[in-house]
Amino acid sequence: MVEELTSLSLPPGAVLVLASQPGPHLEAVDARAARLTVPPLDRAELGALAERLGVLSALAPSAAALGAATDAEAAVTLIEERSRGNALYATYLCRQAVGPAPGLGASLAPGAVGDPLERLRAVPSSAHDLDDYYAYLLQALTVEQRYAVSTLAVCDFAVSADELGEIFPMPAMMIGAALTRVAPIIAQQPGIGGLKIHHESFSRFVRRAEGDSRWVDQVRIQAAQWLSQRGFFTDARAFRHLPELLSALGRDEDLALLIGPDFLSRAIAGLQPPQAIVHTLAVVARRAAACRDWPTLVRCIELSRARSTYEEEGLPGSLVPYADVLVALSGADHVAAGLLYEGVPTLSARWGLQLCAAVDRAGFAAPWEAYLTAWDIDRGGKSGHDGSAGDEAVFLAELRGRIRLPGHGADKRESPEGHPLTLAQRVARFLDQEALDSPNRRSVCCWTASAPSRCWRARR
C-alpha cells in the first residue's frame, strides 16, 4: 500500500499525508518526503488516557482509600516505562490493566492475576515497543491457538469466538484462553458480536514473525472453506471477503466461477447491497486483469454496468416501493440484518429509512439510529418534507423512526417547563406545527405509528 501511494503522480499544489506507526514498511517512502514524528505522550497525557480507559476506576475496588493515589501513580509509571509514550502501546497496556471484556469465550484461568497493577507488572520491563509486546502476548500460545489468533490478523472480517472454533476446530476452552491472552489488542465490532484486531500493526508483526507464507496460506484456506460453507450470495461476510481470500491464494478458477452470468440476480436475491456488489466485482476484476483473463474481466465490466442500473432504477423503482413484499418473502430479521454491516449502513439513508419502516411494520427492530443519523447528515440536520409527492414515503418513514427513538437528535430537547417531550409534542415539533393542545389534534398525531398516511393528510 505504501509503495502504491508513493508512486502516485500528484497534481501541482497537492500533497500526500501518510500517518503510520513506525516500521520497515515506511522504507518505500521517497527520501525527499518531509518526515514529522508525533511527540510521545507525556505523563499527564498518559494519566488522562488511563483514567479515560478505566484503569484508575479498576484500581479503586482493590485499593484502600489512602493507597488509591499511590496505586494510580504506580500504574501510570508502569505504562510510561513500557510504552515510552507510544499512544497505541499505552492503549494496549491500559486495556491489559483493566482486563478482558466479556464475550471472549473464557474467564480468567486459575492462578491468573486479577489485580490491574499485577497485570501491568506481568509485561516484561524489556518490552519497550509494539513488537516486543506482541511477542510477549503470543509466546504463551500453542501452535493451534496461534493459528486461531492469526485468523483475526490475516482475514479482514469479524468473527466470534465460536466461529473461530469452527474455522480451526479445537476445544472452546483453548479458543477462549487464546482470546483472553490477546484481549488487549482485540476490538469487538458492534452489531454482529464479532472480534477484529484493533490495529493492523499486529498483522504485519505476525507475518514477519513466522517468516514463511505457508502458514498464512493455511489460515486463508481454512477461512475460505468456512465462508464457502456459509453461502456466497446469502452471507454478508462471505460475499465481501471470500473473493479476497481466493485472490490472495491464487485460486483464479474458483474466483471466476463466483462471477457467473447470474451473479447480479443472485446477489440481489441475497439482499447484497450495491456497495458490496461493487467491491466484489472490483476484487475479481483486478485479479482477472493481472492474470489477463479477459473473458472474466469483460464480464465484471458488464455486470458493473448492470449493477449501476439496479442501483439507480431497480432499487428505488422495485425493491423499496415493495419493501413489505420483500419483508414477507425474506423475513424481517434478514432484511434488518442486511441494512447494516459492522454497524455501518449499507444503503443510502433515503432507501434505508423506507426499508426500516417496512421492518418496523412487521414488528421487528429496525436500525433506526444509524439511518436517522445518516439522513440528518444528508439533509444538513433539517427535518420535514420538501413538498414533492415522491418524498412522502421518506417523510413518513422518518416520522416513524423519530417516534420510535424519542432520544434521537433534536428530540432530546425538553419542553419549556423542563419536562420530557410527550409523543404529541415530538410529532408536532417534527411537523413544524404549534404545540398540539386540543385532544383531537393530539390523537391524530399519536395515530401516526399505526396509520401514518392519515397524519400526512392532516398535515397537508
Short mmCIF file of N, CA and C in Angstrom, two decimals, residues 259-399:
data_model
loop_
_atom_site.label_atom_id
_atom_site.label_comp_id
_atom_site.label_asym_id
_atom_site.label_seq_id
_atom_site.Cartn_x
_atom_site.Cartn_y
_atom_site.Cartn_z
N ILE A 259 -18.35 -15.43 -10.36
CA ILE A 259 -18.94 -14.36 -11.17
C ILE A 259 -19.53 -14.96 -12.44
N GLY A 260 -20.63 -15.67 -12.27
CA GLY A 260 -21.31 -16.25 -13.42
C GLY A 260 -22.29 -15.26 -14.04
N PRO A 261 -22.95 -15.66 -15.13
CA PRO A 261 -23.92 -14.76 -15.77
C PRO A 261 -25.06 -14.35 -14.84
N ASP A 262 -25.39 -15.21 -13.86
CA ASP A 262 -26.48 -14.90 -12.94
C ASP A 262 -25.99 -14.26 -11.65
N PHE A 263 -24.75 -13.76 -11.66
CA PHE A 263 -24.17 -13.19 -10.44
C PHE A 263 -25.04 -12.09 -9.85
N LEU A 264 -25.44 -11.13 -10.66
CA LEU A 264 -26.17 -9.98 -10.14
C LEU A 264 -27.54 -10.37 -9.63
N SER A 265 -28.25 -11.21 -10.36
CA SER A 265 -29.60 -11.60 -9.92
C SER A 265 -29.54 -12.36 -8.61
N ARG A 266 -28.54 -13.21 -8.44
CA ARG A 266 -28.41 -13.96 -7.19
C ARG A 266 -27.96 -13.06 -6.05
N ALA A 267 -27.12 -12.06 -6.35
CA ALA A 267 -26.70 -11.12 -5.32
C ALA A 267 -27.87 -10.27 -4.84
N ILE A 268 -28.72 -9.84 -5.77
CA ILE A 268 -29.90 -9.06 -5.40
C ILE A 268 -30.87 -9.92 -4.58
N ALA A 269 -31.05 -11.17 -5.01
CA ALA A 269 -31.93 -12.08 -4.27
C ALA A 269 -31.40 -12.32 -2.86
N GLY A 270 -30.08 -12.29 -2.69
CA GLY A 270 -29.49 -12.46 -1.37
C GLY A 270 -29.42 -11.18 -0.57
N LEU A 271 -30.03 -10.09 -1.08
CA LEU A 271 -30.08 -8.78 -0.41
C LEU A 271 -28.69 -8.18 -0.20
N GLN A 272 -27.78 -8.45 -1.13
CA GLN A 272 -26.47 -7.82 -1.05
C GLN A 272 -26.57 -6.38 -1.53
N PRO A 273 -26.07 -5.41 -0.76
CA PRO A 273 -26.20 -4.00 -1.14
C PRO A 273 -25.31 -3.64 -2.32
N PRO A 274 -25.64 -2.56 -3.02
CA PRO A 274 -24.84 -2.17 -4.20
C PRO A 274 -23.36 -1.97 -3.90
N GLN A 275 -23.02 -1.38 -2.75
CA GLN A 275 -21.61 -1.14 -2.46
C GLN A 275 -20.84 -2.44 -2.28
N ALA A 276 -21.49 -3.47 -1.74
CA ALA A 276 -20.83 -4.78 -1.62
C ALA A 276 -20.65 -5.42 -2.98
N ILE A 277 -21.62 -5.25 -3.87
CA ILE A 277 -21.51 -5.78 -5.23
C ILE A 277 -20.34 -5.11 -5.96
N VAL A 278 -20.22 -3.79 -5.82
CA VAL A 278 -19.10 -3.07 -6.43
C VAL A 278 -17.77 -3.59 -5.92
N HIS A 279 -17.67 -3.79 -4.61
CA HIS A 279 -16.42 -4.26 -4.01
C HIS A 279 -16.03 -5.64 -4.55
N THR A 280 -16.99 -6.55 -4.58
CA THR A 280 -16.70 -7.90 -5.03
C THR A 280 -16.28 -7.91 -6.51
N LEU A 281 -16.98 -7.17 -7.34
CA LEU A 281 -16.61 -7.11 -8.75
C LEU A 281 -15.23 -6.49 -8.94
N ALA A 282 -14.89 -5.49 -8.12
CA ALA A 282 -13.59 -4.86 -8.24
C ALA A 282 -12.46 -5.83 -7.88
N VAL A 283 -12.66 -6.64 -6.84
CA VAL A 283 -11.65 -7.62 -6.45
C VAL A 283 -11.41 -8.62 -7.58
N VAL A 284 -12.49 -9.15 -8.15
CA VAL A 284 -12.37 -10.13 -9.22
C VAL A 284 -11.77 -9.50 -10.47
N ALA A 285 -12.17 -8.27 -10.79
CA ALA A 285 -11.67 -7.60 -11.98
C ALA A 285 -10.17 -7.34 -11.89
N ARG A 286 -9.69 -6.92 -10.71
CA ARG A 286 -8.24 -6.67 -10.55
C ARG A 286 -7.45 -7.96 -10.76
N ARG A 287 -7.95 -9.05 -10.19
CA ARG A 287 -7.24 -10.32 -10.35
C ARG A 287 -7.29 -10.80 -11.80
N ALA A 288 -8.45 -10.62 -12.44
CA ALA A 288 -8.57 -11.04 -13.84
C ALA A 288 -7.63 -10.23 -14.73
N ALA A 289 -7.49 -8.94 -14.45
CA ALA A 289 -6.59 -8.10 -15.25
C ALA A 289 -5.14 -8.54 -15.03
N ALA A 290 -4.78 -8.86 -13.79
CA ALA A 290 -3.41 -9.29 -13.51
C ALA A 290 -3.09 -10.61 -14.20
N CYS A 291 -4.09 -11.49 -14.31
CA CYS A 291 -3.88 -12.80 -14.95
C CYS A 291 -4.20 -12.77 -16.44
N ARG A 292 -4.62 -11.62 -16.95
CA ARG A 292 -5.02 -11.48 -18.35
C ARG A 292 -6.15 -12.43 -18.71
N ASP A 293 -7.05 -12.57 -17.77
CA ASP A 293 -8.25 -13.38 -18.01
C ASP A 293 -9.31 -12.43 -18.57
N TRP A 294 -9.26 -12.19 -19.87
CA TRP A 294 -10.11 -11.18 -20.49
C TRP A 294 -11.59 -11.51 -20.43
N PRO A 295 -12.02 -12.75 -20.62
CA PRO A 295 -13.46 -13.02 -20.51
C PRO A 295 -14.03 -12.66 -19.13
N THR A 296 -13.31 -13.00 -18.07
CA THR A 296 -13.79 -12.66 -16.73
C THR A 296 -13.78 -11.15 -16.52
N LEU A 297 -12.75 -10.47 -17.03
CA LEU A 297 -12.68 -9.02 -16.88
C LEU A 297 -13.85 -8.34 -17.59
N VAL A 298 -14.14 -8.78 -18.82
CA VAL A 298 -15.26 -8.20 -19.56
C VAL A 298 -16.58 -8.47 -18.84
N ARG A 299 -16.72 -9.67 -18.30
CA ARG A 299 -17.95 -9.99 -17.57
C ARG A 299 -18.11 -9.07 -16.36
N CYS A 300 -17.03 -8.82 -15.65
CA CYS A 300 -17.09 -7.91 -14.49
C CYS A 300 -17.52 -6.51 -14.91
N ILE A 301 -17.00 -6.05 -16.05
CA ILE A 301 -17.36 -4.72 -16.55
C ILE A 301 -18.85 -4.65 -16.87
N GLU A 302 -19.35 -5.66 -17.56
CA GLU A 302 -20.76 -5.67 -17.94
C GLU A 302 -21.67 -5.81 -16.71
N LEU A 303 -21.24 -6.63 -15.76
CA LEU A 303 -22.02 -6.77 -14.53
C LEU A 303 -22.02 -5.47 -13.73
N SER A 304 -20.90 -4.74 -13.79
CA SER A 304 -20.85 -3.47 -13.09
C SER A 304 -21.84 -2.47 -13.68
N ARG A 305 -21.98 -2.50 -15.00
CA ARG A 305 -22.98 -1.64 -15.65
C ARG A 305 -24.38 -2.03 -15.22
N ALA A 306 -24.64 -3.32 -15.17
CA ALA A 306 -25.96 -3.78 -14.74
C ALA A 306 -26.21 -3.40 -13.28
N ARG A 307 -25.18 -3.46 -12.48
CA ARG A 307 -25.31 -3.05 -11.08
C ARG A 307 -25.70 -1.59 -10.98
N SER A 308 -25.12 -0.75 -11.83
CA SER A 308 -25.44 0.67 -11.83
C SER A 308 -26.92 0.89 -12.16
N THR A 309 -27.42 0.13 -13.13
CA THR A 309 -28.84 0.22 -13.48
C THR A 309 -29.71 -0.20 -12.31
N TYR A 310 -29.31 -1.27 -11.61
CA TYR A 310 -30.06 -1.72 -10.44
C TYR A 310 -30.09 -0.65 -9.35
N GLU A 311 -28.94 -0.04 -9.10
CA GLU A 311 -28.87 0.95 -8.03
C GLU A 311 -29.66 2.21 -8.36
N GLU A 312 -29.63 2.63 -9.62
CA GLU A 312 -30.28 3.88 -9.99
C GLU A 312 -31.75 3.71 -10.35
N GLU A 313 -32.14 2.51 -10.81
CA GLU A 313 -33.52 2.31 -11.24
C GLU A 313 -34.22 1.19 -10.48
N GLY A 314 -33.58 0.04 -10.36
CA GLY A 314 -34.23 -1.10 -9.73
C GLY A 314 -34.47 -0.91 -8.25
N LEU A 315 -33.49 -0.37 -7.54
CA LEU A 315 -33.62 -0.20 -6.10
C LEU A 315 -34.75 0.76 -5.74
N PRO A 316 -34.76 1.99 -6.30
CA PRO A 316 -35.87 2.90 -5.98
C PRO A 316 -37.18 2.56 -6.69
N GLY A 317 -37.11 1.80 -7.80
CA GLY A 317 -38.32 1.55 -8.57
C GLY A 317 -39.02 0.25 -8.24
N SER A 318 -38.29 -0.72 -7.67
CA SER A 318 -38.88 -2.03 -7.40
C SER A 318 -38.72 -2.47 -5.95
N LEU A 319 -37.48 -2.47 -5.48
CA LEU A 319 -37.21 -3.04 -4.16
C LEU A 319 -37.83 -2.20 -3.05
N VAL A 320 -37.61 -0.90 -3.07
CA VAL A 320 -38.08 -0.04 -1.98
C VAL A 320 -39.60 0.11 -1.99
N PRO A 321 -40.24 0.40 -3.13
CA PRO A 321 -41.70 0.56 -3.10
C PRO A 321 -42.43 -0.69 -2.65
N TYR A 322 -41.86 -1.86 -2.89
CA TYR A 322 -42.49 -3.11 -2.49
C TYR A 322 -41.73 -3.75 -1.33
N ALA A 323 -41.29 -2.91 -0.41
CA ALA A 323 -40.50 -3.39 0.73
C ALA A 323 -41.29 -4.35 1.60
N ASP A 324 -42.61 -4.14 1.73
CA ASP A 324 -43.42 -5.05 2.55
C ASP A 324 -43.42 -6.45 1.95
N VAL A 325 -43.43 -6.55 0.62
CA VAL A 325 -43.36 -7.86 -0.03
C VAL A 325 -42.00 -8.49 0.23
N LEU A 326 -40.94 -7.68 0.14
CA LEU A 326 -39.59 -8.18 0.41
C LEU A 326 -39.48 -8.73 1.82
N VAL A 327 -40.05 -8.01 2.79
CA VAL A 327 -40.01 -8.46 4.18
C VAL A 327 -40.78 -9.76 4.35
N ALA A 328 -41.93 -9.87 3.68
CA ALA A 328 -42.73 -11.08 3.80
C ALA A 328 -42.02 -12.29 3.20
N LEU A 329 -41.29 -12.07 2.10
CA LEU A 329 -40.61 -13.18 1.43
C LEU A 329 -39.31 -13.58 2.12
N SER A 330 -38.51 -12.58 2.51
CA SER A 330 -37.18 -12.85 3.04
C SER A 330 -37.13 -12.90 4.56
N GLY A 331 -38.13 -12.35 5.22
CA GLY A 331 -38.11 -12.30 6.67
C GLY A 331 -37.62 -10.95 7.17
N ALA A 332 -38.33 -10.36 8.11
CA ALA A 332 -37.96 -9.04 8.61
C ALA A 332 -36.59 -9.04 9.27
N ASP A 333 -36.26 -10.13 9.97
CA ASP A 333 -34.96 -10.18 10.64
C ASP A 333 -33.82 -10.20 9.63
N HIS A 334 -34.01 -10.91 8.51
CA HIS A 334 -32.98 -10.98 7.48
C HIS A 334 -32.80 -9.63 6.79
N VAL A 335 -33.92 -8.96 6.52
CA VAL A 335 -33.83 -7.63 5.90
C VAL A 335 -33.16 -6.64 6.85
N ALA A 336 -33.53 -6.69 8.12
CA ALA A 336 -32.93 -5.78 9.11
C ALA A 336 -31.43 -6.02 9.24
N ALA A 337 -31.02 -7.28 9.23
CA ALA A 337 -29.59 -7.60 9.34
C ALA A 337 -28.82 -7.08 8.14
N GLY A 338 -29.45 -7.08 6.96
CA GLY A 338 -28.77 -6.62 5.76
C GLY A 338 -28.65 -5.12 5.65
N LEU A 339 -29.35 -4.39 6.50
CA LEU A 339 -29.29 -2.93 6.46
C LEU A 339 -28.04 -2.36 7.10
N LEU A 340 -27.33 -3.19 7.87
CA LEU A 340 -26.08 -2.76 8.50
C LEU A 340 -25.01 -3.80 8.23
N TYR A 341 -23.76 -3.34 8.14
CA TYR A 341 -22.62 -4.25 8.10
C TYR A 341 -21.55 -3.68 9.02
N GLU A 342 -21.28 -4.42 10.08
CA GLU A 342 -20.35 -3.96 11.11
C GLU A 342 -20.74 -2.59 11.62
N GLY A 343 -22.04 -2.41 11.84
CA GLY A 343 -22.55 -1.18 12.42
C GLY A 343 -22.70 -0.02 11.47
N VAL A 344 -22.40 -0.20 10.18
CA VAL A 344 -22.44 0.89 9.19
C VAL A 344 -23.60 0.64 8.22
N PRO A 345 -24.39 1.68 7.88
CA PRO A 345 -25.48 1.49 6.92
C PRO A 345 -24.96 0.98 5.58
N THR A 346 -25.73 0.09 4.96
CA THR A 346 -25.33 -0.48 3.68
C THR A 346 -26.05 0.18 2.51
N LEU A 347 -27.06 0.98 2.77
CA LEU A 347 -27.81 1.68 1.73
C LEU A 347 -27.80 3.17 2.01
N SER A 348 -28.18 3.95 1.02
CA SER A 348 -28.33 5.38 1.24
C SER A 348 -29.46 5.60 2.25
N ALA A 349 -29.41 6.73 2.95
CA ALA A 349 -30.38 6.98 4.00
C ALA A 349 -31.80 7.00 3.47
N ARG A 350 -31.99 7.54 2.27
CA ARG A 350 -33.34 7.65 1.69
C ARG A 350 -33.99 6.28 1.54
N TRP A 351 -33.28 5.32 0.96
CA TRP A 351 -33.85 4.00 0.75
C TRP A 351 -33.84 3.19 2.04
N GLY A 352 -32.81 3.36 2.84
CA GLY A 352 -32.72 2.61 4.08
C GLY A 352 -33.84 2.94 5.06
N LEU A 353 -34.24 4.21 5.14
CA LEU A 353 -35.33 4.58 6.03
C LEU A 353 -36.62 3.88 5.65
N GLN A 354 -36.89 3.77 4.36
CA GLN A 354 -38.13 3.13 3.93
C GLN A 354 -38.10 1.63 4.20
N LEU A 355 -36.94 1.00 4.07
CA LEU A 355 -36.84 -0.42 4.42
C LEU A 355 -36.95 -0.61 5.93
N CYS A 356 -36.40 0.34 6.69
CA CYS A 356 -36.56 0.28 8.15
C CYS A 356 -38.04 0.35 8.53
N ALA A 357 -38.79 1.19 7.82
CA ALA A 357 -40.22 1.30 8.11
C ALA A 357 -40.94 -0.01 7.82
N ALA A 358 -40.56 -0.70 6.74
CA ALA A 358 -41.17 -1.98 6.42
C ALA A 358 -40.86 -3.02 7.49
N VAL A 359 -39.62 -3.04 7.96
CA VAL A 359 -39.24 -3.96 9.04
C VAL A 359 -40.03 -3.63 10.30
N ASP A 360 -40.16 -2.35 10.60
CA ASP A 360 -40.89 -1.91 11.78
C ASP A 360 -42.36 -2.31 11.70
N ARG A 361 -42.97 -2.16 10.53
CA ARG A 361 -44.37 -2.55 10.38
C ARG A 361 -44.58 -4.04 10.59
N ALA A 362 -43.53 -4.83 10.30
CA ALA A 362 -43.62 -6.27 10.51
C ALA A 362 -43.41 -6.67 11.96
N GLY A 363 -43.12 -5.68 12.81
CA GLY A 363 -42.98 -5.96 14.23
C GLY A 363 -41.58 -6.31 14.69
N PHE A 364 -40.56 -6.02 13.87
CA PHE A 364 -39.18 -6.32 14.23
C PHE A 364 -38.41 -5.02 14.46
N ALA A 365 -37.31 -5.12 15.18
CA ALA A 365 -36.48 -3.95 15.46
C ALA A 365 -35.70 -3.56 14.20
N ALA A 366 -35.77 -2.30 13.84
CA ALA A 366 -35.05 -1.78 12.67
C ALA A 366 -33.91 -0.89 13.13
N PRO A 367 -32.83 -0.80 12.35
CA PRO A 367 -31.68 0.05 12.74
C PRO A 367 -31.96 1.54 12.52
N TRP A 368 -32.94 2.06 13.24
CA TRP A 368 -33.34 3.45 13.05
C TRP A 368 -32.21 4.42 13.36
N GLU A 369 -31.49 4.17 14.42
CA GLU A 369 -30.46 5.13 14.85
C GLU A 369 -29.46 5.41 13.75
N ALA A 370 -28.96 4.38 13.10
CA ALA A 370 -27.95 4.55 12.06
C ALA A 370 -28.50 5.33 10.87
N TYR A 371 -29.72 5.01 10.47
CA TYR A 371 -30.26 5.65 9.26
C TYR A 371 -30.80 7.05 9.52
N LEU A 372 -31.32 7.29 10.71
CA LEU A 372 -31.73 8.65 11.03
C LEU A 372 -30.52 9.57 11.12
N THR A 373 -29.44 9.05 11.69
CA THR A 373 -28.20 9.84 11.75
C THR A 373 -27.69 10.14 10.34
N ALA A 374 -27.69 9.13 9.47
CA ALA A 374 -27.25 9.35 8.09
C ALA A 374 -28.17 10.33 7.37
N TRP A 375 -29.47 10.24 7.63
CA TRP A 375 -30.42 11.15 7.00
C TRP A 375 -30.22 12.58 7.48
N ASP A 376 -29.95 12.75 8.78
CA ASP A 376 -29.67 14.09 9.31
C ASP A 376 -28.45 14.69 8.63
N ILE A 377 -27.44 13.86 8.39
CA ILE A 377 -26.23 14.35 7.72
C ILE A 377 -26.55 14.74 6.28
N ASP A 378 -27.31 13.90 5.60
CA ASP A 378 -27.66 14.20 4.20
C ASP A 378 -28.48 15.47 4.09
N ARG A 379 -29.38 15.69 5.04
CA ARG A 379 -30.26 16.84 4.99
C ARG A 379 -29.72 18.05 5.74
N GLY A 380 -28.49 17.96 6.25
CA GLY A 380 -27.93 19.08 6.99
C GLY A 380 -28.61 19.32 8.31
N GLY A 381 -29.17 18.26 8.94
CA GLY A 381 -29.83 18.41 10.23
C GLY A 381 -31.27 18.84 10.13
N LYS A 382 -31.78 19.12 8.93
CA LYS A 382 -33.16 19.57 8.77
C LYS A 382 -34.09 18.36 8.76
N SER A 383 -35.32 18.56 9.23
CA SER A 383 -36.33 17.50 9.18
C SER A 383 -37.53 18.02 8.42
N GLY A 384 -38.47 17.12 8.14
CA GLY A 384 -39.67 17.55 7.45
C GLY A 384 -39.69 17.12 6.01
N HIS A 385 -40.66 17.63 5.27
CA HIS A 385 -40.96 17.19 3.90
C HIS A 385 -40.76 18.36 2.96
N ASP A 386 -40.20 18.12 1.78
CA ASP A 386 -39.93 19.22 0.87
C ASP A 386 -41.10 19.53 -0.06
N GLY A 387 -42.20 18.80 0.06
CA GLY A 387 -43.39 19.11 -0.70
C GLY A 387 -43.62 18.23 -1.91
N SER A 388 -42.65 17.47 -2.37
CA SER A 388 -42.83 16.64 -3.56
C SER A 388 -43.54 15.35 -3.18
N ALA A 389 -44.35 14.89 -4.11
CA ALA A 389 -45.12 13.67 -3.84
C ALA A 389 -44.20 12.47 -3.67
N GLY A 390 -43.09 12.43 -4.41
CA GLY A 390 -42.18 11.30 -4.33
C GLY A 390 -41.45 11.21 -3.01
N ASP A 391 -41.46 12.29 -2.24
CA ASP A 391 -40.74 12.31 -0.97
C ASP A 391 -41.63 11.92 0.20
N GLU A 392 -42.92 11.67 -0.05
CA GLU A 392 -43.85 11.40 1.03
C GLU A 392 -43.48 10.14 1.80
N ALA A 393 -43.08 9.08 1.08
CA ALA A 393 -42.73 7.83 1.76
C ALA A 393 -41.52 8.00 2.66
N VAL A 394 -40.54 8.79 2.22
CA VAL A 394 -39.36 9.04 3.05
C VAL A 394 -39.76 9.84 4.29
N PHE A 395 -40.63 10.82 4.09
CA PHE A 395 -41.09 11.64 5.20
C PHE A 395 -41.79 10.80 6.26
N LEU A 396 -42.68 9.91 5.82
CA LEU A 396 -43.41 9.08 6.77
C LEU A 396 -42.49 8.08 7.47
N ALA A 397 -41.51 7.56 6.73
CA ALA A 397 -40.54 6.64 7.35
C ALA A 397 -39.72 7.37 8.40
N GLU A 398 -39.30 8.59 8.08
CA GLU A 398 -38.54 9.37 9.06
C GLU A 398 -39.37 9.65 10.30
N LEU A 399 -40.63 10.01 10.10
CA LEU A 399 -41.51 10.29 11.22
C LEU A 399 -41.68 9.06 12.10
#
